[in-house]
Each structure stands twice: as C-alpha cells, then as structure tokens.
Amino acid sequence: MATGIDHTIITVNNYEHASRFYGWLMPRIGYSGGEHDYGTMKGWMGKGMSFWVKKADARFATDTFHKDRVGLCEIAFKGESRAQIDTLAKDLEANGGKILDPPKEYDYAPGYYAVFFTDPDGIKLEVVHIP
C-alpha cells in the first residue's frame, strides 16, 4: 500500500494575499510544476504532491487561525539545505509572511535546521532540512 500525502488544501480569509504569498513561496521550496488557478482555488504542483489555497466561505470570513484549536497545527515542508532556508527566511516578511522562530538548528533531531513562520492568514508553516 502506498503512503504519503497527494495534496493539501488550506482555506484562507484573504485569497488575494494568500495567492501572492504562496505564488512566491511554493516555487522556492520545490513546487515548480506550475500554478493552476480556478478562481476561488489555486494550486502549485510538486514532486508527487500538490498544495492548494481556497477562498473561505463568506460565513467564516471573520474566523482566524490558531494552531492550538482542533484541526491543523502547522505544515512543515522539506527543505533542500540550510542555505535554502536561510535565503528563504531573508525574504519571507517582505513577501507577506511573519517569522516566528528564525533559522537555526533545533534539538528535535540531530541536524534539524528550520525556520518557523506564518502565512498572511496566520497559518503556521515550517521549512526544515534534516541531513
């Protein structure tokens, strides 16, 4: 039986901000298979996986994300190298993200090097490299 995740879809309040942010981020972390736009949902293709943002229903437009609620806590993307993570971190805030914890080696596992940040809706993200 195959394992892994085929695609991830997140729902966002500000679709335009999220589209710009993820349009900048995804090619930098390996989702170079193109961008697909369906008006209220946009996706980026990676190796064997896709990542999508979807506009929130108007009923939930004032809701905000919190990592400690039931549901999603964070999304961690695999990084290619420490240098990639450092370069990405330098440009995150200028492109709509907010750094929570800067790039450094964390003690979760030997060599665990990561940056933790949020997207424009406050969704917690991480790019991590583990040799």
PDB file of C-alpha atoms in Angstrom:
ATOM      1  CA  MET A   1       0.000   0.000   0.000  1.00  0.00           C
ATOM      2  CA  ALA A   2       1.300   3.456  -0.895  1.00  0.00           C
ATOM      3  CA  THR A   3       1.842   6.063   1.810  1.00  0.00           C
ATOM      4  CA  GLY A   4       2.253   9.793   1.636  1.00  0.00           C
ATOM      5  CA  ILE A   5       0.104  12.824   1.025  1.00  0.00           C
ATOM      6  CA  ASP A   6      -1.125  13.518  -2.500  1.00  0.00           C
ATOM      7  CA  HIS A   7      -2.367  17.058  -1.912  1.00  0.00           C
ATOM      8  CA  THR A   8      -3.050  19.598   0.816  1.00  0.00           C
ATOM      9  CA  ILE A   9      -5.740  22.297   0.683  1.00  0.00           C
ATOM     10  CA  ILE A  10      -5.889  25.184   3.129  1.00  0.00           C
ATOM     11  CA  THR A  11      -8.733  27.680   3.378  1.00  0.00           C
ATOM     12  CA  VAL A  12      -7.775  31.346   3.660  1.00  0.00           C
ATOM     13  CA  ASN A  13      -9.586  34.578   4.511  1.00  0.00           C
ATOM     14  CA  ASN A  14      -7.692  36.866   2.147  1.00  0.00           C
ATOM     15  CA  TYR A  15      -7.417  34.881  -1.060  1.00  0.00           C
ATOM     16  CA  GLU A  16      -5.538  37.608  -2.931  1.00  0.00           C
ATOM     17  CA  HIS A  17      -2.836  37.994  -0.242  1.00  0.00           C
ATOM     18  CA  ALA A  18      -2.520  34.222   0.119  1.00  0.00           C
ATOM     19  CA  SER A  19      -2.257  33.757  -3.657  1.00  0.00           C
ATOM     20  CA  ARG A  20       0.599  36.259  -3.854  1.00  0.00           C
ATOM     21  CA  PHE A  21       2.381  34.799  -0.809  1.00  0.00           C
ATOM     22  CA  TYR A  22       2.141  31.164  -1.919  1.00  0.00           C
ATOM     23  CA  GLY A  23       2.876  32.160  -5.517  1.00  0.00           C
ATOM     24  CA  TRP A  24       6.176  33.495  -4.180  1.00  0.00           C
ATOM     25  CA  LEU A  25       6.849  30.677  -1.643  1.00  0.00           C
ATOM     26  CA  MET A  26       5.966  27.450  -3.413  1.00  0.00           C
ATOM     27  CA  PRO A  27       8.464  27.608  -6.331  1.00  0.00           C
ATOM     28  CA  ARG A  28      11.216  28.384  -3.786  1.00  0.00           C
ATOM     29  CA  ILE A  29      10.556  25.150  -1.883  1.00  0.00           C
ATOM     30  CA  GLY A  30      10.334  22.798  -4.841  1.00  0.00           C
ATOM     31  CA  TYR A  31       6.788  23.192  -6.144  1.00  0.00           C
ATOM     32  CA  SER A  32       7.985  24.015  -9.628  1.00  0.00           C
ATOM     33  CA  GLY A  33       5.401  22.037 -11.609  1.00  0.00           C
ATOM     34  CA  GLY A  34       3.320  25.090 -12.366  1.00  0.00           C
ATOM     35  CA  GLU A  35       0.472  27.071 -10.875  1.00  0.00           C
ATOM     36  CA  HIS A  36      -3.185  26.244 -11.513  1.00  0.00           C
ATOM     37  CA  ASP A  37      -5.856  28.885 -10.907  1.00  0.00           C
ATOM     38  CA  TYR A  38      -9.563  28.055 -10.704  1.00  0.00           C
ATOM     39  CA  GLY A  39     -10.781  31.455  -9.483  1.00  0.00           C
ATOM     40  CA  THR A  40     -11.507  30.592  -5.851  1.00  0.00           C
ATOM     41  CA  MET A  41      -8.819  27.900  -5.570  1.00  0.00           C
ATOM     42  CA  LYS A  42      -5.187  27.994  -6.677  1.00  0.00           C
ATOM     43  CA  GLY A  43      -2.591  25.218  -6.541  1.00  0.00           C
ATOM     44  CA  TRP A  44       1.089  24.515  -7.077  1.00  0.00           C
ATOM     45  CA  MET A  45       2.493  21.194  -8.247  1.00  0.00           C
ATOM     46  CA  GLY A  46       5.444  19.469  -6.618  1.00  0.00           C
ATOM     47  CA  LYS A  47       7.009  16.029  -6.959  1.00  0.00           C
ATOM     48  CA  GLY A  48       4.067  13.702  -6.399  1.00  0.00           C
ATOM     49  CA  MET A  49       2.135  16.283  -4.384  1.00  0.00           C
ATOM     50  CA  SER A  50       0.199  19.498  -4.816  1.00  0.00           C
ATOM     51  CA  PHE A  51      -0.594  22.343  -2.428  1.00  0.00           C
ATOM     52  CA  TRP A  52      -3.747  24.456  -2.749  1.00  0.00           C
ATOM     53  CA  VAL A  53      -5.285  27.573  -1.230  1.00  0.00           C
ATOM     54  CA  LYS A  54      -9.050  28.032  -1.278  1.00  0.00           C
ATOM     55  CA  LYS A  55     -11.100  31.129  -0.548  1.00  0.00           C
ATOM     56  CA  ALA A  56     -13.073  30.924   2.709  1.00  0.00           C
ATOM     57  CA  ASP A  57     -16.842  30.864   2.560  1.00  0.00           C
ATOM     58  CA  ALA A  58     -18.301  34.283   3.454  1.00  0.00           C
ATOM     59  CA  ARG A  59     -19.877  32.766   6.612  1.00  0.00           C
ATOM     60  CA  PHE A  60     -16.386  32.236   8.015  1.00  0.00           C
ATOM     61  CA  ALA A  61     -14.646  35.370   6.691  1.00  0.00           C
ATOM     62  CA  THR A  62     -14.001  36.737  10.193  1.00  0.00           C
ATOM     63  CA  ASP A  63     -12.604  33.489  11.617  1.00  0.00           C
ATOM     64  CA  THR A  64      -8.893  33.378  12.343  1.00  0.00           C
ATOM     65  CA  PHE A  65      -6.387  30.557  12.523  1.00  0.00           C
ATOM     66  CA  HIS A  66      -4.909  29.322  15.799  1.00  0.00           C
ATOM     67  CA  LYS A  67      -2.517  26.379  15.917  1.00  0.00           C
ATOM     68  CA  ASP A  68      -3.958  25.113  19.221  1.00  0.00           C
ATOM     69  CA  ARG A  69      -7.557  24.687  18.033  1.00  0.00           C
ATOM     70  CA  VAL A  70      -8.822  21.333  16.855  1.00  0.00           C
ATOM     71  CA  GLY A  71      -7.574  20.844  13.296  1.00  0.00           C
ATOM     72  CA  LEU A  72      -4.366  21.950  11.673  1.00  0.00           C
ATOM     73  CA  CYS A  73      -1.381  22.922  13.845  1.00  0.00           C
ATOM     74  CA  GLU A  74       1.276  23.562  11.195  1.00  0.00           C
ATOM     75  CA  ILE A  75       2.549  22.447   7.821  1.00  0.00           C
ATOM     76  CA  ALA A  76       6.241  21.540   7.572  1.00  0.00           C
ATOM     77  CA  PHE A  77       7.828  21.477   4.127  1.00  0.00           C
ATOM     78  CA  LYS A  78      11.103  19.665   3.421  1.00  0.00           C
ATOM     79  CA  GLY A  79      13.980  21.983   2.653  1.00  0.00           C
ATOM     80  CA  GLU A  80      16.898  21.088   0.406  1.00  0.00           C
ATOM     81  CA  SER A  81      19.623  22.724   2.501  1.00  0.00           C
ATOM     82  CA  ARG A  82      20.382  25.134   5.306  1.00  0.00           C
ATOM     83  CA  ALA A  83      21.355  27.723   2.690  1.00  0.00           C
ATOM     84  CA  GLN A  84      17.916  27.438   1.059  1.00  0.00           C
ATOM     85  CA  ILE A  85      16.234  28.003   4.429  1.00  0.00           C
ATOM     86  CA  ASP A  86      18.459  30.992   5.234  1.00  0.00           C
ATOM     87  CA  THR A  87      17.766  32.594   1.841  1.00  0.00           C
ATOM     88  CA  LEU A  88      14.038  31.979   2.168  1.00  0.00           C
ATOM     89  CA  ALA A  89      13.935  33.487   5.662  1.00  0.00           C
ATOM     90  CA  LYS A  90      15.583  36.718   4.477  1.00  0.00           C
ATOM     91  CA  ASP A  91      12.690  37.404   2.090  1.00  0.00           C
ATOM     92  CA  LEU A  92       9.700  35.979   3.999  1.00  0.00           C
ATOM     93  CA  GLU A  93       8.474  39.138   5.686  1.00  0.00           C
ATOM     94  CA  ALA A  94       8.879  41.262   2.551  1.00  0.00           C
ATOM     95  CA  ASN A  95       6.525  38.796   0.816  1.00  0.00           C
ATOM     96  CA  GLY A  96       3.734  38.663   3.402  1.00  0.00           C
ATOM     97  CA  GLY A  97       4.966  36.089   5.906  1.00  0.00           C
ATOM     98  CA  LYS A  98       5.945  36.592   9.549  1.00  0.00           C
ATOM     99  CA  ILE A  99       8.884  34.761  11.120  1.00  0.00           C
ATOM    100  CA  LEU A 100       8.004  33.092  14.417  1.00  0.00           C
ATOM    101  CA  ASP A 101      11.335  31.368  15.069  1.00  0.00           C
ATOM    102  CA  PRO A 102      14.418  32.181  12.987  1.00  0.00           C
ATOM    103  CA  PRO A 103      16.507  29.712  11.022  1.00  0.00           C
ATOM    104  CA  LYS A 104      18.691  27.665  13.337  1.00  0.00           C
ATOM    105  CA  GLU A 105      19.354  24.132  14.473  1.00  0.00           C
ATOM    106  CA  TYR A 106      16.619  22.870  16.779  1.00  0.00           C
ATOM    107  CA  ASP A 107      17.025  19.863  19.084  1.00  0.00           C
ATOM    108  CA  TYR A 108      14.092  17.846  17.686  1.00  0.00           C
ATOM    109  CA  ALA A 109      16.501  15.512  15.851  1.00  0.00           C
ATOM    110  CA  PRO A 110      20.224  15.582  15.020  1.00  0.00           C
ATOM    111  CA  GLY A 111      20.869  18.248  12.378  1.00  0.00           C
ATOM    112  CA  TYR A 112      17.253  19.549  12.425  1.00  0.00           C
ATOM    113  CA  TYR A 113      17.567  23.011  10.828  1.00  0.00           C
ATOM    114  CA  ALA A 114      14.376  25.004  10.319  1.00  0.00           C
ATOM    115  CA  VAL A 115      12.571  28.313  10.105  1.00  0.00           C
ATOM    116  CA  PHE A 116       9.057  28.688  11.531  1.00  0.00           C
ATOM    117  CA  PHE A 117       6.736  31.339  10.125  1.00  0.00           C
ATOM    118  CA  THR A 118       3.143  32.223   9.299  1.00  0.00           C
ATOM    119  CA  ASP A 119       1.370  32.982   6.060  1.00  0.00           C
ATOM    120  CA  PRO A 120      -0.811  36.127   5.690  1.00  0.00           C
ATOM    121  CA  ASP A 121      -3.712  34.361   7.483  1.00  0.00           C
ATOM    122  CA  GLY A 122      -1.506  33.355  10.421  1.00  0.00           C
ATOM    123  CA  ILE A 123      -1.285  29.672   9.412  1.00  0.00           C
ATOM    124  CA  LYS A 124       1.883  28.239  10.922  1.00  0.00           C
ATOM    125  CA  LEU A 125       4.406  26.906   8.427  1.00  0.00           C
ATOM    126  CA  GLU A 126       7.908  25.497   8.626  1.00  0.00           C
ATOM    127  CA  VAL A 127      10.677  24.664   6.186  1.00  0.00           C
ATOM    128  CA  VAL A 128      13.035  22.067   7.650  1.00  0.00           C
ATOM    129  CA  HIS A 129      16.219  20.370   6.475  1.00  0.00           C
ATOM    130  CA  ILE A 130      17.375  17.181   8.184  1.00  0.00           C
ATOM    131  CA  PRO A 131      20.523  15.667   6.685  1.00  0.00           C
TER     132      PRO A 131
END
